[in-house]
Short mmCIF file of N, CA and C in Angstrom, two decimals:
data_model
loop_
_atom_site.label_atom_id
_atom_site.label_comp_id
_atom_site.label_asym_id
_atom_site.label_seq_id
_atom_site.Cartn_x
_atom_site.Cartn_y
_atom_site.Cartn_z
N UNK A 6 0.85 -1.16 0.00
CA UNK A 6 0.00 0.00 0.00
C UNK A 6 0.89 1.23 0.00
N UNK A 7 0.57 2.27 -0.53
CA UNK A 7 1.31 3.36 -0.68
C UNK A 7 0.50 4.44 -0.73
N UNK A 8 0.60 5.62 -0.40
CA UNK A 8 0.15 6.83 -0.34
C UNK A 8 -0.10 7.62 -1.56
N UNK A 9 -0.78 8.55 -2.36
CA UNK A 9 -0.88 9.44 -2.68
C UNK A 9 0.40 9.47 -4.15
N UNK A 10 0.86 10.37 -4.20
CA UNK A 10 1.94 10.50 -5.35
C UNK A 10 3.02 9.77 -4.89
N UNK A 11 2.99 8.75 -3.88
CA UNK A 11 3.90 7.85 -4.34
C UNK A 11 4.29 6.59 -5.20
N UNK A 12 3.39 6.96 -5.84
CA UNK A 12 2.94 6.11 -7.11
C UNK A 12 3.90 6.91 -8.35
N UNK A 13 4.13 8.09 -7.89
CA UNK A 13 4.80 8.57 -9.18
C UNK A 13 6.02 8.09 -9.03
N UNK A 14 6.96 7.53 -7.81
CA UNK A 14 8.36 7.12 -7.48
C UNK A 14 8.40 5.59 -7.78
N UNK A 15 8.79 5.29 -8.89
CA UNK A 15 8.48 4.20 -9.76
C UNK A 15 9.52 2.79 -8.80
N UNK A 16 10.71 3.57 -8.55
CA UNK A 16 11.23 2.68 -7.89
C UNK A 16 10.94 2.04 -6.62
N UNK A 17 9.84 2.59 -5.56
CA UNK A 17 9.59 2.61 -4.34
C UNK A 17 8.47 2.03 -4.77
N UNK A 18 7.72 1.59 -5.85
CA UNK A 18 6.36 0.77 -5.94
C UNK A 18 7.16 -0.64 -6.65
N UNK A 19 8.50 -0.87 -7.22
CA UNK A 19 8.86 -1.34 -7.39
C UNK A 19 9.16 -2.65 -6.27
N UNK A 20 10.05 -1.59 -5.31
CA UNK A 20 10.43 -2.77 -4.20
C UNK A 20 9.16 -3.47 -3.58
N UNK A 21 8.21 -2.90 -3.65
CA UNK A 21 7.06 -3.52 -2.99
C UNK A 21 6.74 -4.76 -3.88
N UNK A 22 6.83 -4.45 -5.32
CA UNK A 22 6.42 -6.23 -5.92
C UNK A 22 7.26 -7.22 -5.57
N UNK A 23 8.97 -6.44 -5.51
CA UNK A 23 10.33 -7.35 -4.97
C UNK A 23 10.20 -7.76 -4.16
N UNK A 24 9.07 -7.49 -2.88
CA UNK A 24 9.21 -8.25 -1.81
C UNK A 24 8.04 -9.21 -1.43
N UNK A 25 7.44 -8.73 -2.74
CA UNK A 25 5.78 -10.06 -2.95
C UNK A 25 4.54 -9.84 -2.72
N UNK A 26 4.66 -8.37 -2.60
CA UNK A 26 3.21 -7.46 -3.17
C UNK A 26 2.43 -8.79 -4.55
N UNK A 27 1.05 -8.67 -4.16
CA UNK A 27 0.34 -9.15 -5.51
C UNK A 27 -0.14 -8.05 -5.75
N UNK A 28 -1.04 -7.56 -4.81
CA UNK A 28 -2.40 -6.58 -5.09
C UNK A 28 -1.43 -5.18 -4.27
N UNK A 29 -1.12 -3.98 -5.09
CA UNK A 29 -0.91 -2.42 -4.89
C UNK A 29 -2.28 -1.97 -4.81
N UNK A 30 -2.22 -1.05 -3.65
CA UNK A 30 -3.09 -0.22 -3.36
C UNK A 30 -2.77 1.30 -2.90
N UNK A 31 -3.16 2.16 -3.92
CA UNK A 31 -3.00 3.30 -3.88
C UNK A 31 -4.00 4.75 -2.71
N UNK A 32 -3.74 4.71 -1.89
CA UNK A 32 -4.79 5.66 -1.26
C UNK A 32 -4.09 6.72 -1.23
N UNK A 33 -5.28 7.84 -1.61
CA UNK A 33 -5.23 9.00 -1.94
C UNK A 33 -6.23 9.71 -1.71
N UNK A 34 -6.01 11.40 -1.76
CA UNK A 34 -7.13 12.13 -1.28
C UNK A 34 -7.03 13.54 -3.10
N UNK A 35 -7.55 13.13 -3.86
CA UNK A 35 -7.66 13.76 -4.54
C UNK A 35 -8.34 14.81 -4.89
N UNK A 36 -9.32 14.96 -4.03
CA UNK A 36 -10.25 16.08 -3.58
C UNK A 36 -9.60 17.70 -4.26
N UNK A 37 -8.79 18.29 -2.97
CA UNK A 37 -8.23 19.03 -3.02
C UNK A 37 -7.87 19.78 -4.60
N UNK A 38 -7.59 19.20 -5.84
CA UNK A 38 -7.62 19.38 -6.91
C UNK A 38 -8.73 19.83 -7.44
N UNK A 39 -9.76 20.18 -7.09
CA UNK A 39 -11.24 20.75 -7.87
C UNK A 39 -11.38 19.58 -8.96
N UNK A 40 -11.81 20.56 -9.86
CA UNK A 40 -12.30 19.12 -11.03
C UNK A 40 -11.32 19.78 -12.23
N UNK A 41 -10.20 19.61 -12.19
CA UNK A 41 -8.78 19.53 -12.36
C UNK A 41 -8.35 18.35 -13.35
N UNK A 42 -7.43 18.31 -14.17
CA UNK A 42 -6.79 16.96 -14.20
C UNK A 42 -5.95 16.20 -13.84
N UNK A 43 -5.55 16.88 -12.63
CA UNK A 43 -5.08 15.98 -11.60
C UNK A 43 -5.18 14.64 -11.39
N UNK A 44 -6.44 14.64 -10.91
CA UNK A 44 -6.97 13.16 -10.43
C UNK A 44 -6.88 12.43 -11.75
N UNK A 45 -6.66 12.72 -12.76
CA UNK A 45 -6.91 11.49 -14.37
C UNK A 45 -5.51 11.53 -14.38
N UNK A 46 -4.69 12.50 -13.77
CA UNK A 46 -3.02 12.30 -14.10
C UNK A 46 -2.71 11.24 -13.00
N UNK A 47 -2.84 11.41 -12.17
CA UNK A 47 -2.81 10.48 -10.80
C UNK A 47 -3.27 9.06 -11.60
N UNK A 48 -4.21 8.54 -12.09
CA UNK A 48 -4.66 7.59 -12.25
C UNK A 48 -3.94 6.88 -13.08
N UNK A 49 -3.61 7.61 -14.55
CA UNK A 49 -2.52 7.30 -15.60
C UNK A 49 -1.28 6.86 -14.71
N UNK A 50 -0.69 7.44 -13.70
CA UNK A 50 0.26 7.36 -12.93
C UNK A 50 0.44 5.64 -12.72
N UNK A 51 -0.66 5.85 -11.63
CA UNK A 51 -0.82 4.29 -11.26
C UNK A 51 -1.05 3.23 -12.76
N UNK A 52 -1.89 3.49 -13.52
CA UNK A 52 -2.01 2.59 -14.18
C UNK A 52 -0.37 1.85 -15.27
N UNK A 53 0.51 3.09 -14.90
CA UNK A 53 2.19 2.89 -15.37
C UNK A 53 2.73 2.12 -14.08
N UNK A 54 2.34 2.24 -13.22
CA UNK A 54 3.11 1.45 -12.17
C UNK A 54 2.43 0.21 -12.21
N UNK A 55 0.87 -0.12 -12.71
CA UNK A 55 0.60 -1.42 -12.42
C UNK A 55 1.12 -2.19 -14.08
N UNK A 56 1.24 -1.97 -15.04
CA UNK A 56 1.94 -2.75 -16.13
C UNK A 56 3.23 -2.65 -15.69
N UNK A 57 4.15 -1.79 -14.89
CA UNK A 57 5.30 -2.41 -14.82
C UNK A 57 5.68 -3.00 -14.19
N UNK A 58 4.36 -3.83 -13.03
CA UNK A 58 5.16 -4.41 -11.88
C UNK A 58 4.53 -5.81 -11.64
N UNK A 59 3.51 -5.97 -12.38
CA UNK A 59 2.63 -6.49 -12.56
C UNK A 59 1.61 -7.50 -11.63
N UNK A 60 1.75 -6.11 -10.43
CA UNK A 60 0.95 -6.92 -8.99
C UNK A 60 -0.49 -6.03 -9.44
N UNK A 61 -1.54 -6.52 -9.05
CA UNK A 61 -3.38 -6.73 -9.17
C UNK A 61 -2.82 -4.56 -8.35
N UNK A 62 -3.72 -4.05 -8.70
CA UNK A 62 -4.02 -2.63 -8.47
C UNK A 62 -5.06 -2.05 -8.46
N UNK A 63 -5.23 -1.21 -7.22
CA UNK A 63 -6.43 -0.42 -7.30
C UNK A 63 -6.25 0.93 -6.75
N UNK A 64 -6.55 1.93 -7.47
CA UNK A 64 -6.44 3.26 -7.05
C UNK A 64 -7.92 3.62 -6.30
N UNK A 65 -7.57 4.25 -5.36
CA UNK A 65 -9.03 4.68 -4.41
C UNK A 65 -8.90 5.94 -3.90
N UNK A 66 -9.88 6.42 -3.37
CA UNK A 66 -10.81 7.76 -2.52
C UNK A 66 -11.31 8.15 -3.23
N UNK A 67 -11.56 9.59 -2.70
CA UNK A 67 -12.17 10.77 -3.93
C UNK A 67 -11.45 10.97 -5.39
N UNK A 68 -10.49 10.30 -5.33
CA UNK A 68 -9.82 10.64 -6.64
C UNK A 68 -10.81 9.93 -8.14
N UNK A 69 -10.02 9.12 -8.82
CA UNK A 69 -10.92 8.58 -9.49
C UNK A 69 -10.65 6.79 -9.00
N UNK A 70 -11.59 6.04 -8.57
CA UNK A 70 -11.75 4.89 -7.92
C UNK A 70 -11.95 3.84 -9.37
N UNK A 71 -10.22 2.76 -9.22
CA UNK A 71 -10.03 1.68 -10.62
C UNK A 71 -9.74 0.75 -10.42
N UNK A 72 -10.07 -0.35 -10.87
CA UNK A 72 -9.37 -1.43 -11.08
C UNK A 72 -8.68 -1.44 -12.11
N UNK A 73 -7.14 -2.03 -11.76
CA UNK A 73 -6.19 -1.51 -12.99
C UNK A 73 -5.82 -3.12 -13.63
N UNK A 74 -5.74 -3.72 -14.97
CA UNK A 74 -5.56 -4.80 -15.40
C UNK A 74 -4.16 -4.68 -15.41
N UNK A 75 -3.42 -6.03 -15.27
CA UNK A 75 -2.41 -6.48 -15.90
C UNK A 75 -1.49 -5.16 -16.95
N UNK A 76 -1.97 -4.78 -18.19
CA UNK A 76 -1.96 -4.37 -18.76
C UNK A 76 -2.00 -2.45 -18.99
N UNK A 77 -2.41 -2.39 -17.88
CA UNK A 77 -2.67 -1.10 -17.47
C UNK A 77 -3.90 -0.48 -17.61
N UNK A 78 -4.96 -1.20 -18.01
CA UNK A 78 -6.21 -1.10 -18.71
C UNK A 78 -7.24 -0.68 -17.43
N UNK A 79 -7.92 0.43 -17.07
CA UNK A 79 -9.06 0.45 -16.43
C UNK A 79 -9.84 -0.60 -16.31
N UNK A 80 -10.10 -1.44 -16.20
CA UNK A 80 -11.58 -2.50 -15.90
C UNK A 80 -12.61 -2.20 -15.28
N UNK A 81 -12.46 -1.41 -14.65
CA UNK A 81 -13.84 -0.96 -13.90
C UNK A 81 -13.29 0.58 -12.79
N UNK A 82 -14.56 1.20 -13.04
CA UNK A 82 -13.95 2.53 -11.94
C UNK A 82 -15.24 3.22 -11.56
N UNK A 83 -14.73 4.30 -10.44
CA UNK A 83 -16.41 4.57 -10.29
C UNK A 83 -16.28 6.60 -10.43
N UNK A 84 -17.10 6.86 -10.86
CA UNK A 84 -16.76 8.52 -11.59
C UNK A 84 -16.24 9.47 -10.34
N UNK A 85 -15.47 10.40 -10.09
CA UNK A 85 -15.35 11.59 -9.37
C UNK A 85 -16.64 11.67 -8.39
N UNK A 86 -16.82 11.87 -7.46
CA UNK A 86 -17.68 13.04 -6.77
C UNK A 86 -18.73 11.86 -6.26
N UNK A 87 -18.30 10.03 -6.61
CA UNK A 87 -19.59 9.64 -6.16
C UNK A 87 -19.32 8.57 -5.86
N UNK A 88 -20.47 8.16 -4.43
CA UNK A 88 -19.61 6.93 -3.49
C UNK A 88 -20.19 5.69 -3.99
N UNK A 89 -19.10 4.47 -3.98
CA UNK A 89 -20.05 3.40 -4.70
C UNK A 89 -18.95 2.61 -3.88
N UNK A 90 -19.26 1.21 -3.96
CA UNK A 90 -18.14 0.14 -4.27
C UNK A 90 -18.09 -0.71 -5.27
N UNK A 91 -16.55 -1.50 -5.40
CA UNK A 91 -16.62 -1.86 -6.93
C UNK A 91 -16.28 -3.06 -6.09
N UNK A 92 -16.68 -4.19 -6.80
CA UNK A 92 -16.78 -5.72 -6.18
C UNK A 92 -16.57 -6.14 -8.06
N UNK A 93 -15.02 -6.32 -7.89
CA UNK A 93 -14.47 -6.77 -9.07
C UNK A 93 -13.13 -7.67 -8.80
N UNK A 94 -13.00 -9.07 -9.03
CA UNK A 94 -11.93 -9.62 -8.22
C UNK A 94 -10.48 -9.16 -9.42
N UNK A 95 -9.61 -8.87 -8.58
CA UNK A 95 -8.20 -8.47 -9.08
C UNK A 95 -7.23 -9.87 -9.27
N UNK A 96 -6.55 -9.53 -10.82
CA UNK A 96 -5.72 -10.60 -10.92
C UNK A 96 -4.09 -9.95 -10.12
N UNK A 97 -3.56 -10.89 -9.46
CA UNK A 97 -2.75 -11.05 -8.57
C UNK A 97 -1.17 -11.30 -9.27
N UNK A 98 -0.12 -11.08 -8.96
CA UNK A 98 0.84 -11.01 -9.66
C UNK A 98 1.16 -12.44 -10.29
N UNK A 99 1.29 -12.88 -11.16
CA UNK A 99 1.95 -14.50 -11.17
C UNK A 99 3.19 -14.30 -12.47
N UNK A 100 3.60 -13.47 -12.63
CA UNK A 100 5.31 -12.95 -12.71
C UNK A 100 5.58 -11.81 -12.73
N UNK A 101 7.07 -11.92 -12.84
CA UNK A 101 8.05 -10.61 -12.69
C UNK A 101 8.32 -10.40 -14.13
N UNK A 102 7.88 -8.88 -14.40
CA UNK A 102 8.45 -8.08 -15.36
C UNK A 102 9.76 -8.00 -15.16
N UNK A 103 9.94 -7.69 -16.31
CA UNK A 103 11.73 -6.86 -16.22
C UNK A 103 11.96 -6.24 -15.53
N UNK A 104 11.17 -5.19 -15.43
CA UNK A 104 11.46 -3.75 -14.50
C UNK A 104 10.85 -4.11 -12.70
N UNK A 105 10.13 -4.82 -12.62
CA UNK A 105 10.13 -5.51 -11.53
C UNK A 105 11.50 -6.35 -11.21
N UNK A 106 12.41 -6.80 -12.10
CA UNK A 106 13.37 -7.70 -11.41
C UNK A 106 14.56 -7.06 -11.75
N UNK A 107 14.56 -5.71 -12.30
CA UNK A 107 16.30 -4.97 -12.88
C UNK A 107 16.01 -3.92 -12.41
N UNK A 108 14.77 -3.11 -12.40
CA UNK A 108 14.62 -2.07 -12.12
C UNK A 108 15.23 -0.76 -13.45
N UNK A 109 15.86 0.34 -13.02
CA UNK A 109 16.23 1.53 -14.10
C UNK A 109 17.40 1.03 -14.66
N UNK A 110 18.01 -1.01 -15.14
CA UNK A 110 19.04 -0.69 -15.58
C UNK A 110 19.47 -0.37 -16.89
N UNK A 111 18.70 -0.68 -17.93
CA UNK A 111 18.57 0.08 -18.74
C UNK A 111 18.81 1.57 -18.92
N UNK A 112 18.03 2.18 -18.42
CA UNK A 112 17.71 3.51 -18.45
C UNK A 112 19.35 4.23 -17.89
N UNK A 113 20.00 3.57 -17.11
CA UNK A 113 21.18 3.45 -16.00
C UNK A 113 22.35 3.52 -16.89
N UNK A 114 22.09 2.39 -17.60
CA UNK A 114 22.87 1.59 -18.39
C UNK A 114 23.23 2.62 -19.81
N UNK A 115 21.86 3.37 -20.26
CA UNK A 115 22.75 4.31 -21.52
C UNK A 115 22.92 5.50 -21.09
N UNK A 116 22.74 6.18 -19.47
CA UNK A 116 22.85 7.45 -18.97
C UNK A 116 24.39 7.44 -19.06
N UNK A 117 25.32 6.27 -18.96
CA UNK A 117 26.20 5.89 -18.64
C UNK A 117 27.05 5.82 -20.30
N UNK A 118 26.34 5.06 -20.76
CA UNK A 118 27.07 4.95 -22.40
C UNK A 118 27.17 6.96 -23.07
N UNK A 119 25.92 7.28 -22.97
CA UNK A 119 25.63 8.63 -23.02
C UNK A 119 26.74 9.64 -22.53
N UNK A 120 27.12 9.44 -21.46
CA UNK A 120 28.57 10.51 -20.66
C UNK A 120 29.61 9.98 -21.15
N UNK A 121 30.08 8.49 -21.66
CA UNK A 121 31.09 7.96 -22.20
C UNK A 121 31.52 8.58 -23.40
N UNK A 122 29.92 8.81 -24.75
CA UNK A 122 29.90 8.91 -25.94
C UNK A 122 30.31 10.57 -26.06
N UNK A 123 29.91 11.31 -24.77
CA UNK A 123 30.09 12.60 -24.95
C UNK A 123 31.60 13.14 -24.52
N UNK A 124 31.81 12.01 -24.20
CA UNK A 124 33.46 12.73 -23.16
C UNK A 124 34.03 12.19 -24.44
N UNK A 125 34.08 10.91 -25.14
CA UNK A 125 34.71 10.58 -26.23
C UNK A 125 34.70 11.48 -27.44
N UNK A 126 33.66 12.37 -27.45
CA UNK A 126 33.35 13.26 -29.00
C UNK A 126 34.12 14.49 -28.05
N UNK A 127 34.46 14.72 -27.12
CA UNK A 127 35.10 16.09 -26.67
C UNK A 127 36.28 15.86 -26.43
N UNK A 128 36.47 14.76 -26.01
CA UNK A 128 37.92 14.67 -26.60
C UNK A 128 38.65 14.55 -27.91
N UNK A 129 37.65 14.10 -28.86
CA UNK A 129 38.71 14.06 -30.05
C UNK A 129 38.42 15.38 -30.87
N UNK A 130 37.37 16.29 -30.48
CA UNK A 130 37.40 17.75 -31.14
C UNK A 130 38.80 18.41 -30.13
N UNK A 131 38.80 18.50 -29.14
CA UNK A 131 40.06 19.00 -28.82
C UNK A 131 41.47 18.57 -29.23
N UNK A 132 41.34 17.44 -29.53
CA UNK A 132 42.56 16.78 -30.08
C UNK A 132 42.70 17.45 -31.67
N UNK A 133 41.21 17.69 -32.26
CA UNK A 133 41.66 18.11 -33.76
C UNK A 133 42.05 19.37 -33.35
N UNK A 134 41.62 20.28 -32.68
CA UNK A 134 41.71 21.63 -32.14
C UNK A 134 43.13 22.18 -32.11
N UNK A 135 43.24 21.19 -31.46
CA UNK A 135 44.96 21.42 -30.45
C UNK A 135 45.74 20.79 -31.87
N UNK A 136 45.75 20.14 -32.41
CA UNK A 136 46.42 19.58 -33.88
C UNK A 136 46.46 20.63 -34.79
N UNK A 137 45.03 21.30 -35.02
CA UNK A 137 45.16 22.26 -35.85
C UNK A 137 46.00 23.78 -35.54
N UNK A 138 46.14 24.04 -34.60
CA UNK A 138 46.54 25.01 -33.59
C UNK A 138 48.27 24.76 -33.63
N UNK A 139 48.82 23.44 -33.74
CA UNK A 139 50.27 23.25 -34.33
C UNK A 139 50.30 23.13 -35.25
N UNK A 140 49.69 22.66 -36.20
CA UNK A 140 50.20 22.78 -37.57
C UNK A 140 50.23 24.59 -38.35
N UNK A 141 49.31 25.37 -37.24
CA UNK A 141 49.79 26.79 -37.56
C UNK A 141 50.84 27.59 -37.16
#
């Protein structure tokens, strides 16, 4: 279970499937936002954390109230501003994504090639630099 926009800290909903989360549950007070798009950004939010981790999800309160598929897909939700319950059974994790079991290494992995590729292209313009600079 996790709070509010901590659904946006991808890595911290992460460790929770690492340690055998099935079903994420998001509580939140989305209120505060008027009728904003907040609460539909919030929801998109979660629905990126439940395809990448791939434990059963449900976003709740006043915000917008979902059942999130596998897939990231809404299945059922109940509108802004109105109290209901949703009696929809959630599928439960039965594997690990990638990003559930590596986490940002990718992302890690070319931040890294990226500072390599740039220190390599600045060094060899200074090298033509400084070359051209003796041959005058």
């Amino acid at each position: 279970m996790f709070i509010c926009y901590e659904a946006v800290f991808a890595d911290e909903v992460r460790q929770f499937a690492q340690l055998g989360a099935e079903v994420l549950v998001n509580i939140s007070d989305d209120g505060w936002y008027g009728d904003t798009s907040a609460p539909w950004q919030h929801l998109n939010m979660a629905r990126m954390r439940r395809s990448k981790t791939a434990a059963g999800f449900c976003a709740t309160n006043n915000g917008v109230t979902a059942v999130i598929d596998p897939e990231g897909q809404v299945r059922q939700s109940i509108p802004r501003h109105q109290t209901d319950v949703l009696r929809r059974p959630m599928a439960s994790a039965t594997n690990v994504t990638f990003y559930s079991a590596h986490g940002d290494v990718i992302c890690v992995g070319l931040c890294k090639y990226l500072v390599w590729a740039s220190w390599l292209s600045l060094r060899m313009s200074l090298r033509r630099i400084l070359q051209n600079k003796v041959r005058s």
